[in-house]
PDB file of C-alpha atoms in Angstrom:
ATOM      1  CA  ALA D   1       0.274  -0.379  -0.110  1.00 68.00           C
ATOM      2  CA  GLY D   2       2.917   2.281   0.998  1.00 72.00           C
ATOM      3  CA  ASN D   3       4.660   1.469  -2.403  1.00 69.00           C
ATOM      4  CA  ARG D   4       1.321   2.413  -4.532  1.00 65.00           C
ATOM      5  CA  ALA D   5       0.615   5.529  -2.312  1.00 67.00           C
ATOM      6  CA  LYS D   6       4.161   6.556  -3.188  1.00 61.00           C
ATOM      7  CA  LEU D   7       3.631   5.887  -7.097  1.00 60.00           C
ATOM      8  CA  LEU D   8       0.370   7.746  -7.298  1.00 60.00           C
ATOM      9  CA  THR D   9       1.832  10.995  -5.535  1.00 61.00           C
ATOM     10  CA  SER D  10       5.063  11.053  -8.056  1.00 58.00           C
ATOM     11  CA  LYS D  11       2.089  10.762 -10.663  1.00 57.00           C
ATOM     12  CA  LEU D  12       0.007  13.362  -9.549  1.00 57.00           C
ATOM     13  CA  LEU D  13       3.176  15.158  -8.986  1.00 56.00           C
ATOM     14  CA  ALA D  14       4.130  15.059 -12.661  1.00 56.00           C
ATOM     15  CA  PHE D  15       0.907  15.374 -13.770  1.00 54.00           C
ATOM     16  CA  SER D  16       0.467  18.864 -11.812  1.00 54.00           C
ATOM     17  CA  ARG D  17       3.943  19.885 -13.016  1.00 51.00           C
ATOM     18  CA  LYS D  18       3.054  19.863 -16.543  1.00 53.00           C
ATOM     19  CA  GLN D  19       6.309  20.540 -17.717  1.00 50.00           C
ATOM     20  CA  ILE D  20       8.403  17.575 -19.705  1.00 49.00           C
ATOM     21  CA  SER D  21      12.168  17.266 -18.593  1.00 59.00           C
ATOM     22  CA  ASP D  22      14.179  15.842 -21.474  1.00 72.00           C
ATOM     23  CA  LEU D  23      12.953  16.779 -24.823  1.00 79.00           C
ATOM     24  CA  LYS D  24      15.510  15.332 -27.005  1.00 87.00           C
ATOM     25  CA  PRO D  25      15.839  14.371 -30.959  1.00 93.00           C
ATOM     26  CA  CYS D  26      13.939  10.733 -30.585  1.00 93.00           C
ATOM     27  CA  LEU D  27      13.817   7.991 -33.485  1.00 96.00           C
ATOM     28  CA  ILE D  28      10.684   6.504 -32.320  1.00 97.00           C
ATOM     29  CA  ASN D  29      11.539   3.553 -34.326  1.00 97.00           C
ATOM     30  CA  SER D  30      14.886   2.798 -32.046  1.00 97.00           C
ATOM     31  CA  LEU D  31      13.061   2.988 -29.267  1.00 96.00           C
ATOM     32  CA  LEU D  32       9.969   0.773 -30.216  1.00 97.00           C
ATOM     33  CA  LEU D  33      12.861  -1.666 -31.570  1.00 97.00           C
ATOM     34  CA  ARG D  34      14.546  -1.187 -27.821  1.00 96.00           C
ATOM     35  CA  ASP D  35      11.999  -1.695 -25.569  1.00 96.00           C
ATOM     36  CA  GLN D  36       9.890  -4.675 -28.091  1.00 96.00           C
ATOM     37  CA  ALA D  37      11.211  -7.598 -25.874  1.00 95.00           C
ATOM     38  CA  MET D  38       9.672  -6.079 -23.252  1.00 95.00           C
ATOM     39  CA  LEU D  39       6.512  -5.220 -24.436  1.00 96.00           C
ATOM     40  CA  GLU D  40       6.359  -8.562 -25.761  1.00 95.00           C
ATOM     41  CA  LYS D  41       7.001 -10.070 -22.099  1.00 94.00           C
ATOM     42  CA  THR D  42       4.468  -7.910 -20.633  1.00 93.00           C
ATOM     43  CA  LEU D  43       1.920  -8.757 -23.332  1.00 94.00           C
ATOM     44  CA  THR D  44       2.112 -12.296 -22.857  1.00 92.00           C
ATOM     45  CA  ALA D  45       1.932 -14.770 -25.547  1.00 92.00           C
ATOM     46  CA  LYS D  46      -1.889 -14.826 -25.789  1.00 94.00           C
ATOM     47  CA  ILE D  47      -1.277 -11.057 -27.386  1.00 96.00           C
ATOM     48  CA  GLN D  48       0.181 -11.248 -31.403  1.00 97.00           C
ATOM     49  CA  PHE D  49       2.480  -8.499 -30.909  1.00 97.00           C
ATOM     50  CA  THR D  50       3.510  -6.482 -33.844  1.00 97.00           C
ATOM     51  CA  LEU D  51       5.164  -3.284 -35.362  1.00 97.00           C
ATOM     52  CA  ASN D  52       4.805  -2.190 -38.629  1.00 97.00           C
ATOM     53  CA  MET D  53       7.303   1.200 -38.753  1.00 97.00           C
ATOM     54  CA  GLN D  54       8.032   3.148 -42.051  1.00 97.00           C
ATOM     55  CA  GLU D  55      11.793   2.697 -42.788  1.00 95.00           C
ATOM     56  CA  ASP D  56      13.125   6.044 -43.124  1.00 95.00           C
ATOM     57  CA  LEU D  57      11.237   7.997 -40.361  1.00 97.00           C
ATOM     58  CA  TRP D  58      11.859  11.113 -39.024  1.00 96.00           C
ATOM     59  CA  PHE D  59      12.995  12.469 -35.757  1.00 96.00           C
ATOM     60  CA  SER D  60      10.806  14.016 -33.308  1.00 93.00           C
ATOM     61  CA  LEU D  61      11.521  16.748 -30.452  1.00 87.00           C
ATOM     62  CA  ILE D  62      10.092  14.537 -27.628  1.00 90.00           C
ATOM     63  CA  ASP D  63      11.180  13.056 -23.807  1.00 88.00           C
ATOM     64  CA  GLU D  64      11.718   9.674 -25.228  1.00 90.00           C
ATOM     65  CA  GLU D  65      11.213   7.855 -21.483  1.00 88.00           C
ATOM     66  CA  MET D  66       8.084   9.259 -21.099  1.00 88.00           C
ATOM     67  CA  LEU D  67       6.811   8.113 -24.837  1.00 93.00           C
ATOM     68  CA  ALA D  68       8.334   4.674 -23.547  1.00 93.00           C
ATOM     69  CA  ASP D  69       5.923   5.003 -20.858  1.00 90.00           C
ATOM     70  CA  SER D  70       3.040   5.898 -22.473  1.00 91.00           C
ATOM     71  CA  ILE D  71       3.190   3.391 -24.888  1.00 95.00           C
ATOM     72  CA  LEU D  72       3.558   0.774 -22.565  1.00 93.00           C
ATOM     73  CA  ASN D  73       0.528   2.189 -20.107  1.00 90.00           C
ATOM     74  CA  ILE D  74      -1.570   1.954 -23.502  1.00 92.00           C
ATOM     75  CA  CYS D  75      -0.082  -1.554 -24.686  1.00 94.00           C
ATOM     76  CA  ILE D  76      -0.927  -2.570 -20.912  1.00 91.00           C
ATOM     77  CA  ASN D  77      -4.545  -0.987 -21.285  1.00 89.00           C
ATOM     78  CA  ALA D  78      -4.864  -3.118 -24.602  1.00 92.00           C
ATOM     79  CA  MET D  79      -3.794  -6.047 -22.820  1.00 93.00           C
ATOM     80  CA  HIS D  80      -6.526  -5.950 -20.343  1.00 90.00           C
ATOM     81  CA  ALA D  81      -8.907  -5.224 -22.870  1.00 90.00           C
ATOM     82  CA  MET D  82      -8.207  -8.493 -24.513  1.00 94.00           C
ATOM     83  CA  PRO D  83      -8.140 -11.052 -21.483  1.00 92.00           C
ATOM     84  CA  ALA D  84      -8.801 -13.740 -23.766  1.00 94.00           C
ATOM     85  CA  GLY D  85      -5.682 -12.692 -26.055  1.00 94.00           C
ATOM     86  CA  GLY D  86      -6.275 -10.668 -29.251  1.00 95.00           C
ATOM     87  CA  LYS D  87      -3.948  -8.750 -31.959  1.00 97.00           C
ATOM     88  CA  LEU D  88      -1.957  -5.448 -30.813  1.00 97.00           C
ATOM     89  CA  GLU D  89      -0.005  -3.303 -33.907  1.00 98.00           C
ATOM     90  CA  ILE D  90       2.026  -0.624 -33.638  1.00 98.00           C
ATOM     91  CA  SER D  91       3.054   1.263 -36.722  1.00 98.00           C
ATOM     92  CA  THR D  92       4.828   4.327 -37.532  1.00 98.00           C
ATOM     93  CA  LYS D  93       4.259   6.653 -40.757  1.00 97.00           C
ATOM     94  CA  ASN D  94       5.626  10.165 -41.601  1.00 97.00           C
ATOM     95  CA  ILE D  95       2.609  12.757 -42.929  1.00 94.00           C
ATOM     96  CA  TYR D  96       2.181  16.062 -43.462  1.00 93.00           C
ATOM     97  CA  LEU D  97      -0.770  17.485 -41.922  1.00 89.00           C
ATOM     98  CA  ASP D  98      -2.783  20.397 -43.066  1.00 88.00           C
ATOM     99  CA  GLY D  99      -6.631  21.649 -43.978  1.00 84.00           C
ATOM    100  CA  ASP D 100      -9.215  19.534 -42.409  1.00 82.00           C
ATOM    101  CA  ALA D 101      -6.673  17.074 -41.445  1.00 80.00           C
ATOM    102  CA  LEU D 102      -5.867  19.535 -38.578  1.00 81.00           C
ATOM    103  CA  GLU D 103      -9.228  19.779 -37.384  1.00 79.00           C
ATOM    104  CA  ASN D 104      -9.757  19.203 -33.578  1.00 77.00           C
ATOM    105  CA  ARG D 105      -5.969  18.576 -33.153  1.00 81.00           C
ATOM    106  CA  ASN D 106      -4.596  22.033 -31.677  1.00 81.00           C
ATOM    107  CA  ILE D 107      -1.683  21.580 -33.661  1.00 86.00           C
ATOM    108  CA  THR D 108       0.053  23.795 -36.819  1.00 86.00           C
ATOM    109  CA  LYS D 109       0.379  22.363 -40.357  1.00 90.00           C
ATOM    110  CA  GLY D 110       3.497  20.657 -40.884  1.00 90.00           C
ATOM    111  CA  ASP D 111       5.259  17.675 -41.235  1.00 93.00           C
ATOM    112  CA  TYR D 112       4.606  15.188 -38.112  1.00 93.00           C
ATOM    113  CA  VAL D 113       5.525  11.379 -37.281  1.00 95.00           C
ATOM    114  CA  LYS D 114       2.503   9.119 -36.392  1.00 95.00           C
ATOM    115  CA  LEU D 115       2.912   6.797 -33.813  1.00 97.00           C
ATOM    116  CA  THR D 116      -0.543   4.742 -33.833  1.00 97.00           C
ATOM    117  CA  ILE D 117      -1.843   1.637 -31.362  1.00 96.00           C
ATOM    118  CA  LYS D 118      -4.383  -0.406 -32.295  1.00 97.00           C
ATOM    119  CA  ASP D 119      -6.291  -3.419 -31.077  1.00 95.00           C
ATOM    120  CA  ASN D 120      -8.614  -5.869 -31.373  1.00 96.00           C
ATOM    121  CA  GLY D 121      -9.950  -6.078 -27.760  1.00 92.00           C
ATOM    122  CA  SER D 122     -13.147  -5.103 -26.219  1.00 90.00           C
ATOM    123  CA  GLY D 123     -13.643  -1.404 -27.237  1.00 88.00           C
ATOM    124  CA  ILE D 124     -14.783   1.146 -24.742  1.00 85.00           C
ATOM    125  CA  GLU D 125     -18.583   2.770 -24.942  1.00 85.00           C
ATOM    126  CA  SER D 126     -19.124   5.376 -26.715  1.00 83.00           C
ATOM    127  CA  SER D 127     -20.590   7.212 -23.671  1.00 81.00           C
ATOM    128  CA  VAL D 128     -17.231   7.157 -21.833  1.00 79.00           C
ATOM    129  CA  LEU D 129     -15.058   8.306 -24.798  1.00 75.00           C
ATOM    130  CA  GLU D 130     -14.778  11.624 -24.064  1.00 79.00           C
ATOM    131  CA  GLN D 131     -13.813  10.653 -20.361  1.00 74.00           C
ATOM    132  CA  VAL D 132     -10.841   8.235 -21.186  1.00 78.00           C
ATOM    133  CA  PHE D 133      -8.059  11.079 -20.769  1.00 74.00           C
ATOM    134  CA  GLU D 134      -9.650  12.703 -17.796  1.00 73.00           C
ATOM    135  CA  PRO D 135      -7.697  12.563 -14.404  1.00 68.00           C
ATOM    136  CA  PHE D 136      -8.624   9.511 -12.067  1.00 64.00           C
ATOM    137  CA  PHE D 137     -11.119   8.204 -14.820  1.00 59.00           C
ATOM    138  CA  SER D 138     -10.871   4.434 -15.146  1.00 61.00           C
ATOM    139  CA  THR D 139     -12.525   1.625 -17.117  1.00 62.00           C
ATOM    140  CA  LYS D 140     -10.858  -0.720 -14.511  1.00 59.00           C
ATOM    141  CA  CYS D 141     -13.098  -0.097 -11.785  1.00 53.00           C
ATOM    142  CA  GLU D 142     -11.010  -0.171  -8.160  1.00 57.00           C
ATOM    143  CA  SER D 143      -7.894  -1.744 -10.036  1.00 55.00           C
ATOM    144  CA  GLY D 144      -7.061   1.511 -11.764  1.00 56.00           C
ATOM    145  CA  THR D 145      -5.866   4.885 -10.997  1.00 53.00           C
ATOM    146  CA  GLY D 146      -7.166   6.877 -13.474  1.00 55.00           C
ATOM    147  CA  LEU D 147      -4.102   8.554 -14.201  1.00 58.00           C
ATOM    148  CA  GLY D 148      -2.533   6.723 -16.804  1.00 71.00           C
ATOM    149  CA  MET D 149      -4.016   8.043 -20.287  1.00 80.00           C
ATOM    150  CA  SER D 150      -4.456  11.264 -18.666  1.00 77.00           C
ATOM    151  CA  GLN D 151      -0.786  11.367 -18.059  1.00 81.00           C
ATOM    152  CA  VAL D 152      -0.488  10.445 -21.874  1.00 84.00           C
ATOM    153  CA  TYR D 153      -2.570  13.209 -23.002  1.00 84.00           C
ATOM    154  CA  GLY D 154      -0.550  15.934 -20.661  1.00 81.00           C
ATOM    155  CA  PHE D 155       2.733  14.700 -22.212  1.00 82.00           C
ATOM    156  CA  ILE D 156       1.359  14.572 -25.970  1.00 86.00           C
ATOM    157  CA  LYS D 157      -0.115  18.382 -25.408  1.00 82.00           C
ATOM    158  CA  GLN D 158       2.862  19.403 -24.082  1.00 82.00           C
ATOM    159  CA  SER D 159       4.941  17.884 -26.716  1.00 84.00           C
ATOM    160  CA  LYS D 160       3.285  20.068 -29.025  1.00 85.00           C
ATOM    161  CA  GLY D 161       1.683  17.206 -30.331  1.00 88.00           C
ATOM    162  CA  SER D 162      -1.650  15.580 -31.074  1.00 89.00           C
ATOM    163  CA  ILE D 163      -3.472  12.708 -29.739  1.00 90.00           C
ATOM    164  CA  ARG D 164      -7.138  10.947 -30.537  1.00 89.00           C
ATOM    165  CA  LEU D 165      -8.844   7.474 -29.582  1.00 90.00           C
ATOM    166  CA  GLU D 166     -11.237   5.886 -31.781  1.00 91.00           C
ATOM    167  CA  SER D 167     -13.026   2.788 -30.058  1.00 90.00           C
ATOM    168  CA  GLU D 168     -16.237   0.641 -30.636  1.00 89.00           C
ATOM    169  CA  LEU D 169     -17.111  -1.899 -28.350  1.00 89.00           C
ATOM    170  CA  GLY D 170     -16.578  -5.465 -30.089  1.00 88.00           C
ATOM    171  CA  GLN D 171     -14.250  -3.629 -32.626  1.00 90.00           C
ATOM    172  CA  GLY D 172     -10.803  -3.017 -30.378  1.00 92.00           C
ATOM    173  CA  THR D 173      -9.023   0.510 -30.274  1.00 92.00           C
ATOM    174  CA  GLN D 174      -7.036   2.672 -31.820  1.00 92.00           C
ATOM    175  CA  ILE D 175      -4.948   5.488 -30.761  1.00 92.00           C
ATOM    176  CA  ARG D 176      -3.057   8.048 -32.491  1.00 92.00           C
ATOM    177  CA  SER D 177      -0.577  10.733 -31.919  1.00 91.00           C
ATOM    178  CA  GLU D 178       1.366  12.935 -34.281  1.00 90.00           C
ATOM    179  CA  GLU D 179       4.326  14.469 -33.321  1.00 90.00           C
ATOM    180  CA  ARG D 180       6.322  17.310 -35.089  1.00 88.00           C
ATOM    181  CA  ARG D 181       9.364  16.580 -36.925  1.00 89.00           C
ATOM    182  CA  VAL D 182      12.496  17.703 -35.613  1.00 85.00           C
ATOM    183  CA  GLY D 183      13.812  20.993 -37.154  1.00 74.00           C
ATOM    184  CA  LYS D 184      10.254  21.675 -38.866  1.00 55.00           C
ATOM    185  CA  GLU D 185       8.693  23.593 -35.797  1.00 49.00           C
TER     186      GLU D 185
END
């Protein structure tokens, strides 16, 4: 209980600071390859895990360890949505956003690295989709703190990126994030 309280306190403090400590050029593909074995073990053999990475991916200016924590958090949530097993894919892609593609994203036109995490789990009810990124909201009842996805959201927004969640009951969930290409601010 003490360790859980300590972890919760540190998450609350990190959430309230709203600052990123270590922005550096990051090649997301390298981070995914570095953490691939850990993600596979975390997801267990029940989950078919695949990486679909664009070969010439651009660098992003982001806190690499906070991104790694965010990816792990999303993957663990996906695993909980697939208790009998399923599929999880992480993909990366270089994209250019302008015009209608910027709607509801609060970012400017330009070059971005798109990171997508997609599962075929149970999905999320449409009535709670708007709450997923809110602090202390959890779909896991007593077993979740409700801070994981709010931290992911805050981190991506502080990095001047965009994050979107799409889900349908019985159809799985897809989380997409776009991070600004280094040198294209």
